[in-house]
Coordinates of C-alpha atoms in Angstrom, one line a residue:
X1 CA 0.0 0.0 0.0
X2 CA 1.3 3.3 -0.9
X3 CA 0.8 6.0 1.5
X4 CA -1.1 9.2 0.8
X5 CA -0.7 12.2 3.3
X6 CA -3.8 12.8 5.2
X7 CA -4.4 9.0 5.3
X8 CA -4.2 7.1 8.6
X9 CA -0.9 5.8 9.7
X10 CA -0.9 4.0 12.9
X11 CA 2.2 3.0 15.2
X12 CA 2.1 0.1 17.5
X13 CA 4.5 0.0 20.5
X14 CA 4.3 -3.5 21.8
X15 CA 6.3 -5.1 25.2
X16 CA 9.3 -6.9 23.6
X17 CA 8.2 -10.3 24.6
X18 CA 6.4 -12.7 22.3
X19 CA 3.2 -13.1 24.0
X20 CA 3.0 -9.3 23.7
X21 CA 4.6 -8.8 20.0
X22 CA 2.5 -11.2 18.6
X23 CA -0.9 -9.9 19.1
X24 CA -0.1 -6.4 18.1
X25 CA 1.8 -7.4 15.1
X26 CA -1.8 -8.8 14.3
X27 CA -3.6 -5.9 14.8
X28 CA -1.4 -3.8 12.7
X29 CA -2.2 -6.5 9.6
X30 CA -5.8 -6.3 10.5
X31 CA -5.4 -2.6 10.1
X32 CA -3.5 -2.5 6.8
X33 CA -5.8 -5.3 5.2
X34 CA -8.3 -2.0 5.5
X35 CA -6.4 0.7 4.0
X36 CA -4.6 1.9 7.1
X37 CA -0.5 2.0 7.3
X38 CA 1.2 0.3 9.7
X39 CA 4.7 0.4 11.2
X40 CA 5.5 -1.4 14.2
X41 CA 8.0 0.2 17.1
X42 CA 10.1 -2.0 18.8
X43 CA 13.6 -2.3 20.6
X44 CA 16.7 -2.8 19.0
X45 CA 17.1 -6.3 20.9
X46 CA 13.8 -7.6 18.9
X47 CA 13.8 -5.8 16.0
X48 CA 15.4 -8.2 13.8
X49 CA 12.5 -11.1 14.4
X50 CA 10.2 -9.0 13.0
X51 CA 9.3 -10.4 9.1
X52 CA 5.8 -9.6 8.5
X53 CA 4.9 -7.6 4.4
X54 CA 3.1 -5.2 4.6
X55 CA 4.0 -4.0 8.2
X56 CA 7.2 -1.4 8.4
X57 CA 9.6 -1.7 11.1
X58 CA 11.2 0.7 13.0
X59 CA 13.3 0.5 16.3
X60 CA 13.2 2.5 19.6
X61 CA 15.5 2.2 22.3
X62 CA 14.7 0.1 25.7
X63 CA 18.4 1.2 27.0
X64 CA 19.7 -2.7 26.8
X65 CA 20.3 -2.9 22.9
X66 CA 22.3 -6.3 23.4
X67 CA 20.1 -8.3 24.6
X68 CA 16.7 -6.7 26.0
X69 CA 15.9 -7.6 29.5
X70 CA 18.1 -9.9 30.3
X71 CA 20.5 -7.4 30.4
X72 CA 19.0 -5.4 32.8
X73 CA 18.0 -8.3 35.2
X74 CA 15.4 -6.7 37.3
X75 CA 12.1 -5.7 36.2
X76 CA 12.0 -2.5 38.1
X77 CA 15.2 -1.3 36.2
X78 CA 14.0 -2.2 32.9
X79 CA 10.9 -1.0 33.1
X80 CA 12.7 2.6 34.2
X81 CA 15.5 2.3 31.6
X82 CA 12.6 2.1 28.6
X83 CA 10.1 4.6 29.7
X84 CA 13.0 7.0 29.3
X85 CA 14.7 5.9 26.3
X86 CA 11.5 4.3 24.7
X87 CA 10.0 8.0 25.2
X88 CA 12.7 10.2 23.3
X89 CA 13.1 7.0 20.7
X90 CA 9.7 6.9 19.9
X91 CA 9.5 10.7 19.6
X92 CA 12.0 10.9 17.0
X93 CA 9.9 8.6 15.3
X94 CA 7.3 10.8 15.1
X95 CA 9.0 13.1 14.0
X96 CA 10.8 12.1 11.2
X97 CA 7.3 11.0 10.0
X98 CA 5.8 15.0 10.7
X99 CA 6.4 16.1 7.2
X100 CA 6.6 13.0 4.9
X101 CA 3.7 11.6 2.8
X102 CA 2.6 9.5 5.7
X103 CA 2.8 11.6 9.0
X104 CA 1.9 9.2 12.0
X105 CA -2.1 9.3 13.2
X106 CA -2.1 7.4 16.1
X107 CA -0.1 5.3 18.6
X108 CA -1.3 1.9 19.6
X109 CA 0.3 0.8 22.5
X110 CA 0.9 -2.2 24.9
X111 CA -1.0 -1.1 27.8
X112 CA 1.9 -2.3 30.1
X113 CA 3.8 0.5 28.5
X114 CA 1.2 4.1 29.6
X115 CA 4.5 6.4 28.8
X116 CA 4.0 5.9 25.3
X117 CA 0.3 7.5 25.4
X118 CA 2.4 10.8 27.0
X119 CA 4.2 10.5 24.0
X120 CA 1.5 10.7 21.8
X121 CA -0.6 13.4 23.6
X122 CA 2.8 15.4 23.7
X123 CA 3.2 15.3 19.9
X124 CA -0.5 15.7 19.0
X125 CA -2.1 12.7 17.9
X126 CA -4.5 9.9 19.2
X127 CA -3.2 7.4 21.6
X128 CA -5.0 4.0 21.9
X129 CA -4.1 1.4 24.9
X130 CA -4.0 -2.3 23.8
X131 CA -4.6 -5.0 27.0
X132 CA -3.2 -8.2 25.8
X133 CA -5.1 -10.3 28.8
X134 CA -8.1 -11.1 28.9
X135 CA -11.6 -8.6 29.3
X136 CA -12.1 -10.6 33.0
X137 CA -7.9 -10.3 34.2
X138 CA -8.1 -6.5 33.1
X139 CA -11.7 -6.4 35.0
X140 CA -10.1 -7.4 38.3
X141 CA -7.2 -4.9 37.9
X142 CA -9.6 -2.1 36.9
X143 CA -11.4 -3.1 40.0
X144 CA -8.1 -2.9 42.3
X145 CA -7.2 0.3 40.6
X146 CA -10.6 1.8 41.1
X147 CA -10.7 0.4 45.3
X148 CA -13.3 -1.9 45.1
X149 CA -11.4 -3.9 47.1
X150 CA -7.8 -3.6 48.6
X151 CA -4.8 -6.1 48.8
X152 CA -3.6 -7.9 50.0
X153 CA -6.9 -9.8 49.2
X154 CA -8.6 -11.9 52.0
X155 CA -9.6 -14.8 49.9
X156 CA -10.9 -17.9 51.6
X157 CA -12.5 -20.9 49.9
X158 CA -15.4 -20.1 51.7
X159 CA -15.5 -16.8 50.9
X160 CA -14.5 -16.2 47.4
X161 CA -14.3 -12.7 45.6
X162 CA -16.7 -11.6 44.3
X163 CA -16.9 -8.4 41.9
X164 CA -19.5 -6.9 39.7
X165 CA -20.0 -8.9 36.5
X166 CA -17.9 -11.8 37.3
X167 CA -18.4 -15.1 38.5
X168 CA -17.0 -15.9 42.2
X169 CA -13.3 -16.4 42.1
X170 CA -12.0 -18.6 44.6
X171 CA -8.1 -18.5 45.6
X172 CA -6.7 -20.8 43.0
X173 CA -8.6 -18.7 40.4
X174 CA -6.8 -15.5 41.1
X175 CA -3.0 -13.6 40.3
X176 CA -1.5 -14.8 43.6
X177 CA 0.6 -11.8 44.3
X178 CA -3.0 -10.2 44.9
X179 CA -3.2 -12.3 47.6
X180 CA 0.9 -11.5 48.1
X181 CA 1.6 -8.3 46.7
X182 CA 5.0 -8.6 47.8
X183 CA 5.8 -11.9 45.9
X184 CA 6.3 -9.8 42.9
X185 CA 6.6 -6.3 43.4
X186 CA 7.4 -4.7 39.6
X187 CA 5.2 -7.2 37.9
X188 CA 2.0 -5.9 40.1
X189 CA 3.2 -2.4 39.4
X190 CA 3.4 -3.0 35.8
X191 CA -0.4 -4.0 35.4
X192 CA -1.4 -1.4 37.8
X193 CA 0.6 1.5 36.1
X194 CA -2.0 0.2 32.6
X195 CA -4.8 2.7 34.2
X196 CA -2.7 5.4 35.5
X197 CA -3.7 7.3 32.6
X198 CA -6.3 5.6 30.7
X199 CA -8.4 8.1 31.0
X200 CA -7.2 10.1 28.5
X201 CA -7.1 7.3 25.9
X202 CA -9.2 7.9 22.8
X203 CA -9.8 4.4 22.4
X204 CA -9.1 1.3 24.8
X205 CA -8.7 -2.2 23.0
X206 CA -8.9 -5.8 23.9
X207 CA -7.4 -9.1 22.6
X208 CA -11.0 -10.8 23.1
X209 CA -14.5 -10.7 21.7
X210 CA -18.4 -10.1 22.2
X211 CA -19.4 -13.7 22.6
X212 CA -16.5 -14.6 25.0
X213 CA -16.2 -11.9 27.6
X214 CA -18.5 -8.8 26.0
X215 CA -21.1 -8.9 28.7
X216 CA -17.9 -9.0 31.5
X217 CA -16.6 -6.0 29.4
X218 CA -20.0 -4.3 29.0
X219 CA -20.4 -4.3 32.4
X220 CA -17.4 -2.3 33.7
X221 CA -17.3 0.1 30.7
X222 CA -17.5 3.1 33.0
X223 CA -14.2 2.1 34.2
X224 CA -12.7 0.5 31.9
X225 CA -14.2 1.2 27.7
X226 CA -12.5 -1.8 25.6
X227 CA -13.7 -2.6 22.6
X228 CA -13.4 -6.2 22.1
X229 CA -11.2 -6.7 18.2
X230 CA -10.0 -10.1 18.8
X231 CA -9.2 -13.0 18.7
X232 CA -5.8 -11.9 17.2
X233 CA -5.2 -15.1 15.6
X234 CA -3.4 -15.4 12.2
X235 CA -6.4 -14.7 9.6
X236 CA -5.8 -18.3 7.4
X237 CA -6.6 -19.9 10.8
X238 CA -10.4 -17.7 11.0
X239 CA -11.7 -15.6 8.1
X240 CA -8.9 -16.2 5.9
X241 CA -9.4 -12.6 4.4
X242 CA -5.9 -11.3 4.7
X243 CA -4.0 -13.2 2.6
X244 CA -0.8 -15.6 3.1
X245 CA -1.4 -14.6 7.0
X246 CA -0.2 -18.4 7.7
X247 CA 2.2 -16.4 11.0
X248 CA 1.9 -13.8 13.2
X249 CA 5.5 -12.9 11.4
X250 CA 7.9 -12.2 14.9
X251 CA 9.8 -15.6 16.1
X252 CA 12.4 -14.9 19.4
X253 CA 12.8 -18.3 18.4
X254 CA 14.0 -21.1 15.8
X255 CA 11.4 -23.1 15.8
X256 CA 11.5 -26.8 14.5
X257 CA 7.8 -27.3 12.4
X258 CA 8.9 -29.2 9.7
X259 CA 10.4 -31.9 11.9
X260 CA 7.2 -31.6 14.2
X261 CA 4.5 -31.9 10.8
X262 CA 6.8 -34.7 9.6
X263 CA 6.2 -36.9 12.9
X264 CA 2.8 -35.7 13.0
X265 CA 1.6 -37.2 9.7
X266 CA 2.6 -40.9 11.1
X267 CA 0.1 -40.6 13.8
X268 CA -3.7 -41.0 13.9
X269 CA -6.5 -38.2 14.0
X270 CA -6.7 -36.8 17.6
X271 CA -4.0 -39.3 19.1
X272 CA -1.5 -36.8 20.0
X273 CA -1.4 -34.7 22.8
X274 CA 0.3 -31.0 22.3
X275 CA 2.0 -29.8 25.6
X276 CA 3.9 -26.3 25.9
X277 CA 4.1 -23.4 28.4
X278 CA 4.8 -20.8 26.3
X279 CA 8.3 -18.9 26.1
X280 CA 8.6 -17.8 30.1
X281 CA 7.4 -20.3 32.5
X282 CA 9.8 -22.7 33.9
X283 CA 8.5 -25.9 35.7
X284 CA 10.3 -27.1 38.9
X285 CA 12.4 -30.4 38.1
X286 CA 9.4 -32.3 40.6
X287 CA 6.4 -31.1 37.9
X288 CA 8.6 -32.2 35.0
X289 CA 9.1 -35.3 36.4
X290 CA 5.5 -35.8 37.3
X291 CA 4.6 -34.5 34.3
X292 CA 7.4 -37.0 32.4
X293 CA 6.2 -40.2 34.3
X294 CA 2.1 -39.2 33.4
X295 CA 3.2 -39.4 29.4
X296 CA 5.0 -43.0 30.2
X297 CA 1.6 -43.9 32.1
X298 CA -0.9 -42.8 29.7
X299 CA 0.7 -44.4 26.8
X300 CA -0.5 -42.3 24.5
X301 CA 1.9 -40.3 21.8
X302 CA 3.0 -36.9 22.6
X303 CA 5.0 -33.7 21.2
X304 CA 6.5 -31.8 24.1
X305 CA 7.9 -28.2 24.0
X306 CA 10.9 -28.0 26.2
X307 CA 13.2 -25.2 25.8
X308 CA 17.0 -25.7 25.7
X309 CA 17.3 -24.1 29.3
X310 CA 14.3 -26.5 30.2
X311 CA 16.0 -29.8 29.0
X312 CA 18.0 -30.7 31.9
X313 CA 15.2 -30.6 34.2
X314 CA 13.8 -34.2 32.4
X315 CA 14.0 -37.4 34.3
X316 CA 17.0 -39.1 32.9
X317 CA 16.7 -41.3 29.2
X318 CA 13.3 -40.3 29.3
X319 CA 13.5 -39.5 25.6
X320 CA 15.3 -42.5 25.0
X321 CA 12.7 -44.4 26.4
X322 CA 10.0 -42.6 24.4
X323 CA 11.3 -42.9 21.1
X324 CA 8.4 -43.4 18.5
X325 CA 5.7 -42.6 21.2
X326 CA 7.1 -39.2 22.2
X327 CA 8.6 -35.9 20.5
X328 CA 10.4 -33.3 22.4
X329 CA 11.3 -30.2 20.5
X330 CA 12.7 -26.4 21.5
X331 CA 10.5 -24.4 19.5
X332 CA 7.7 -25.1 17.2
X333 CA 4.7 -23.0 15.5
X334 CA 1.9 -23.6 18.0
X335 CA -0.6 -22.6 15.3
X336 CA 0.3 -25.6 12.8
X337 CA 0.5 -27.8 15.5
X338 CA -2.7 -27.4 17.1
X339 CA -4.3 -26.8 13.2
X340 CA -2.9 -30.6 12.4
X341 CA -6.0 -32.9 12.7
X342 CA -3.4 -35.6 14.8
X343 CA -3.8 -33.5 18.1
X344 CA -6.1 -34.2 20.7
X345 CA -5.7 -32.0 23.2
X346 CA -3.4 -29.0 24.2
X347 CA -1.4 -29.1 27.5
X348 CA -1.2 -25.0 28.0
X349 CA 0.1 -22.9 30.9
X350 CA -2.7 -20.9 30.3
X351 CA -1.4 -17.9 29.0
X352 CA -4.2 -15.5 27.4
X353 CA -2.1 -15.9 23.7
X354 CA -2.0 -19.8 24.1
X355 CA -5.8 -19.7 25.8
X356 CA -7.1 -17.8 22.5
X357 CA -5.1 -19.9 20.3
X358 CA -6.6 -23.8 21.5
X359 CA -10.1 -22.0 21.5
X360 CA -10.1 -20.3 17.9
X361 CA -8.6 -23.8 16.5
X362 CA -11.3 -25.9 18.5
X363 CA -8.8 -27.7 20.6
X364 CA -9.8 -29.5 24.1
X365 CA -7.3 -28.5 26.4
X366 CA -5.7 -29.1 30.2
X367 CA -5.3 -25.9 32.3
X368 CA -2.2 -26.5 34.2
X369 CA -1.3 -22.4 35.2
X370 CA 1.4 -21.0 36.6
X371 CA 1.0 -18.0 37.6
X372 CA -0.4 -14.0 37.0
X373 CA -3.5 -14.3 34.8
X374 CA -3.2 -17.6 33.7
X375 CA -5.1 -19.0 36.6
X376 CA -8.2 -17.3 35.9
X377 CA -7.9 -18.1 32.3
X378 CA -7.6 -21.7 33.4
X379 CA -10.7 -21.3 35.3
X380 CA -12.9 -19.9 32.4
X381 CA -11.1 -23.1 30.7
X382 CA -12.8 -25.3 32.7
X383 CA -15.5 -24.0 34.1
X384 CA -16.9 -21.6 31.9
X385 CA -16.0 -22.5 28.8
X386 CA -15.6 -25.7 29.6
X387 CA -13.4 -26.6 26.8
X388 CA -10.7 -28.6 29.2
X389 CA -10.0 -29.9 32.6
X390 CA -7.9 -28.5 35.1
X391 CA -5.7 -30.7 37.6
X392 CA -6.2 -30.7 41.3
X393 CA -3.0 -29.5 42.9
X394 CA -1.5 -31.2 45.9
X395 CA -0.6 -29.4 49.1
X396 CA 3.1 -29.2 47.7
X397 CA 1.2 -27.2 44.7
X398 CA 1.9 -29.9 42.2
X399 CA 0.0 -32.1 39.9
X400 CA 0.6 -35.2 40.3
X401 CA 1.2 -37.8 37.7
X402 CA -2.1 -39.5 38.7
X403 CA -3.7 -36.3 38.5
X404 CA -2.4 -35.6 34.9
X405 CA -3.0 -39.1 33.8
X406 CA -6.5 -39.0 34.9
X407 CA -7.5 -35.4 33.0
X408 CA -4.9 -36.9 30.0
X409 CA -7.8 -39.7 30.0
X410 CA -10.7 -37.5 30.8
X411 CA -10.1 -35.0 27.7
X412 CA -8.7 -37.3 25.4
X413 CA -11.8 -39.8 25.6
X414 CA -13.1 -40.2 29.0
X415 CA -17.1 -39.3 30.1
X416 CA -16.5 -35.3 29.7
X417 CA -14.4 -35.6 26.2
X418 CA -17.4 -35.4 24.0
X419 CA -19.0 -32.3 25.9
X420 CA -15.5 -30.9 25.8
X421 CA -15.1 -31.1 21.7
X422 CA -18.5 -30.2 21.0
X423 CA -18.0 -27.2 23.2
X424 CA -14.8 -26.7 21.6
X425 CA -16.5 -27.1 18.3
X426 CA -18.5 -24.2 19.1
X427 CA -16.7 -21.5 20.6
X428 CA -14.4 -22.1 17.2
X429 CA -17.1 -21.4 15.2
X430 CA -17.7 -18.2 17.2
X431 CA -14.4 -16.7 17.2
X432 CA -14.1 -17.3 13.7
X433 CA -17.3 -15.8 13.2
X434 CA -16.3 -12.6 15.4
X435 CA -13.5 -11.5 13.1
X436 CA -15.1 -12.9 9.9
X437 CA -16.9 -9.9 7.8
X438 CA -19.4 -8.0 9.6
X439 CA -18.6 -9.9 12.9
X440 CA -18.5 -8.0 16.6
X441 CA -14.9 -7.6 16.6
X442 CA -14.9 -6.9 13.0
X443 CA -17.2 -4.2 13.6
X444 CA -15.5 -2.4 16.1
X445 CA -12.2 -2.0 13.9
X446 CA -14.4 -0.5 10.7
X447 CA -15.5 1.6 13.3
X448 CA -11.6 2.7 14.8
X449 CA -10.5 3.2 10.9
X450 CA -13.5 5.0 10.0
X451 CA -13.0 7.3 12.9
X452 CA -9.2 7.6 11.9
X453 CA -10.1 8.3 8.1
X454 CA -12.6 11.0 9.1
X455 CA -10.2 12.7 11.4
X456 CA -7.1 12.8 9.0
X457 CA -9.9 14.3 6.3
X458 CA -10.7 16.7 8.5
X459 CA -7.1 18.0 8.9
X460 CA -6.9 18.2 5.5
X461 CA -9.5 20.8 5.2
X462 CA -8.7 22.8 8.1
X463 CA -5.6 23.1 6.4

C-alpha cells in the first residue's frame, strides 16, 4: 500500500516479549488489510524477528540494545530504563514521520507500556491502549485500581471474591501476588501503572470478543471502555481474508515445524497430545518429572515443548525411552500444531495468547497455570467455557502424575471428552465468526478506521 498524506498511519508500541509482540503485530495486519499504514516500534534487541509484508519496522530504544531484559536483570530497572529511552526514541519517530507523505495518526500501544500515550498526547495525535489479557484479568485490575477492594486480598475458599459482573473467584482462580503483593513487586506495578492514565485514551482495545467476555466488558465500561477486536489469531486460521497470513510474522525463536508436521503425519487423528508453556514459564524439576512419568503412564503419543534451558530438568533417558511414542522439540509453530488434525488435546500454561489460540482452532485443552492471569484463564477453561480440565494440585502445589494421567484420559476420551469437543466445536465457530466480515470484533475496527479516516480528512481541510 502506498501512503497518501492525510491518510491514517498507525504506530504500535508492543512489550518486547512474544506473548506481547504477537498480538499487536496482528492488529497492525488487520489494520493495513483495511487501508490503514502500519509500522510497528520496537527495541533494538527484537527488532530483527520481526518479518511480516506489509507491516514497516522501525526500532526505539529500551536502553539494553544487546540483549533486552536480560541485560538489565530486574524488572523495576528495565521498566525505568525504557520509559525513558523508549519515550525520546519513539518521539524521533514521530517526528521524522511529521512532514513525509505518511505523518503518523495514532499510537497503539501495549498497555503495560502508559509512557507511550504521553508520548502521543505530547506530539499531538490519538493514543489508543492495547490489553493483551483477557476482558475478565483486566476487570479485576480495573477493580483494584478503582478500590473496590484492597490487597492484600482476603480470599478464603469459603468466601471467594466476588466483583460486579464476574463469577465468584476462589483463591486458585486469582493472580496470587493479589493475595501477596510482595511476591512480585514490579510485575503488580506493571499491570497497575495500565490505568494510570487511561483516561485520557481515545480508544481502549482488547485481545477478546463479544461472545467470550462482551457482557464481562459491558459491564465495567464506566471504568474500563475496551472494545473487544479479537481473537488476534493469524487470519488463514479464521476468516482467511488477509492473505498468506499463515504467522503472526515475529519468532524470538527457531522453531523446528517441519520436523514436528513430519512426525505428525505418522500418527492418527486426535492421538496426539500437544503440551507447551509458552516462552517464560519454567516448571520445577518435581512437575517435570510428574509430568514425564504421566506421558509414560498414559501411553498415549505426545509432542513436548521443552526449551533448551528447560532440557535438563527431564527425568534421565526419558526420551530414549519414548522414542516413536514421544517428541520433544525447543520451539515449534503452535498454530500448525494445534491446526494438524493428529492432536487431541493442548497441555497449555494458560497464558491468554495460548488460551485464545486452543479455543479459535477448537482444541480441548488441560489448564495446568502457573502464575499471574493464567489461573483465571484456566478457570474460564474449565469451568466456563468448559473446553478442558484443570488438575487438582496437591498441598506441595503440584500435579501429580495420577492427577495428569486422569485429565490426559478425561479429555482425550473419558465421560467429559465429548461435551469438551462439541464445546470446543462451538466457541471455534464463534471466534471465527467474530473476526469474519461484519462480525462484533470486526465491527468495532471499521469503526476505529472509519473514525481515523474521518479525522485525518478533517485536517486536510482545516488546512
Amino acid at each position: 500500500m502506498v501512503g497518501k498524506r492525510n491518510e491514517p498511519h498507525v504506530i504500535f508500541v508492543p512489550y518486547p516479549s512474544q506473548g506481547h509482540i504477537n498480538p499487536l503485530l496482528q492488529f497492525a495486519k488487520r489494520l493495513y488489510s483495511k487501508g490503514v499504514k502500519a509500522t510497528l516500534a520496537t527495541t533494538k534487541y527484537t527488532v530483527k524477528s520481526i518479518n511480516s509484508p506489509n507491516i514497516s519496522v522501525e526500532a526505539i530504544s529500551d536502553g539494553f540494545d544487546e540483549s533486552g531484559f536480560s541485560q538489565a536483570q530486574k524488572a523495576d530497572i528495565y521498566l525505568k530504563s525504557f520509559k525513558e529511552n523508549g519515550s525520546t526514541t519513539l518521539s524521533e519517530i514521530i517526528k521524522n514521520y511529521k512532514n513525509s507523505t505518511h505523518p503518523i495518526s495514532c499510537i497503539v500501544y501495549d498497555s503495560f507500556l502508559p509512557w507511550a500515550l504521553d508520548v502521543a498526547k505530547k506530539h499531538g495525535i490519538y493514543g489508543a491502549a492495547f490489553f493483551t489479557n483477557s476482558a475478565t484479568v483486566c476487570v479485576v485490575f480495573a477493580h483494584i485500581h478503582y478500590k473496590t477492594f484492597s490487597l492484600p486480598a482476603k480470599i478464603e475458599e469459603n468466601e471467594p471474591l466476588l466483583l460486579p459482573g464476574l463469577p465468584s473467584l476462589y483463591p486458585i482462580d486469582v493472580p496470587g501476588f493479589i493475595r501477596e503483593p510482595e511476591s512480585y513487586p514490579a510485575y503488580l506495578a506493571m499491570k497497575m501503572s495500565q490505568f494510570s492514565n487511561l483516561e485520557n485514551a481515545d480508544w481502549v482495545f482488547d485481545n477478546s470478543f463479544q461472545e467470550l467476555e462482551g457482557e464481562i466488558a459491558s459491564g465495567v465500561s464506566n471504568i474500563w471502555p475496551a472494545r473487544l477486536i479479537g481473537p488476534m489469531v493469524p487470519s488463514s486460521y479464521l476468516d482467511n481474508r488477509i492473505e498468506g497470513d499463515k504467522g503472526y510474522g515475529a519468532s524470538l525463536w527457531k522453531p523446528l515445524s517441519e520436523e514436528c508436521l513430519k512426525w505428525l503425519k505418522t500418527k492418527p487423528n486426535q492421538s496426539v497430545i500437544y503440551i507447551s508453556f509458552g516462552s517464560m514459564v519454567s516448571l520445577t524439576p518435581q512437575q517435570m518429572e510428574e509430568m514425564a512419568n504421566a506421558l509414560i503412564d498414559s501411553n498415549m503419543n505426545f509432542l513436548w515443548v521443552v526449551r533448551e534451558t528447560e532440557k535438563g530438568k527431564l527425568p534421565k533417558k526419558f526420551i530414549e525411552s519414548t522414542i516413536g511414542k514421544g517428541l520433544i522439540v525447543s520451539w515449534c509453530n503452535q498454530l500448525e500444531m494445534l491446526a494438524n488434525q493428529a492432536i487431541g488435546c493442548f497441555v497449555t500454561h494458560c497464558g491468554w495468547n495460548s488460551t485464545l489460540e486452543g479455543l479459535s482452532l477448537g482444541v480441548p485443552m488441560v489448564a495446568m497455570p502457573q502464575w499471574s492471569d493464567q489461573m483465571t484463564d484456566a478457570k474460564f477453561i474449565d469451568e466456563i467455557w468448559e473446553i478442558g480440565v484443570r488438575p487438582k494440585l496437591d498441598k506441595f502445589g503440584i500435579v501429580r502424575r495420577e492427577e495428569l494421567l486422569f485429565c490426559l484420559k478425561e479429555v482425550m476420551g473419558g465421560k467429559r471428552s465429548y461435551e469438551i469437543r462439541r464445546n470446543a466445536g462451538k466457541w471455534k465457530n464463534l471466534a471465527k465468526k467474530a473476526i469474519s466480515e461484519g462480525g462484533s470484533s470486526d465491527k468495532s475496527i471499521n469503526v476505529f478506521v472509519n473514525s481515523l479516516s474521518l479525522a485525518c480528512q478533517m485536517k486536510k481541510y482545516k488546512k
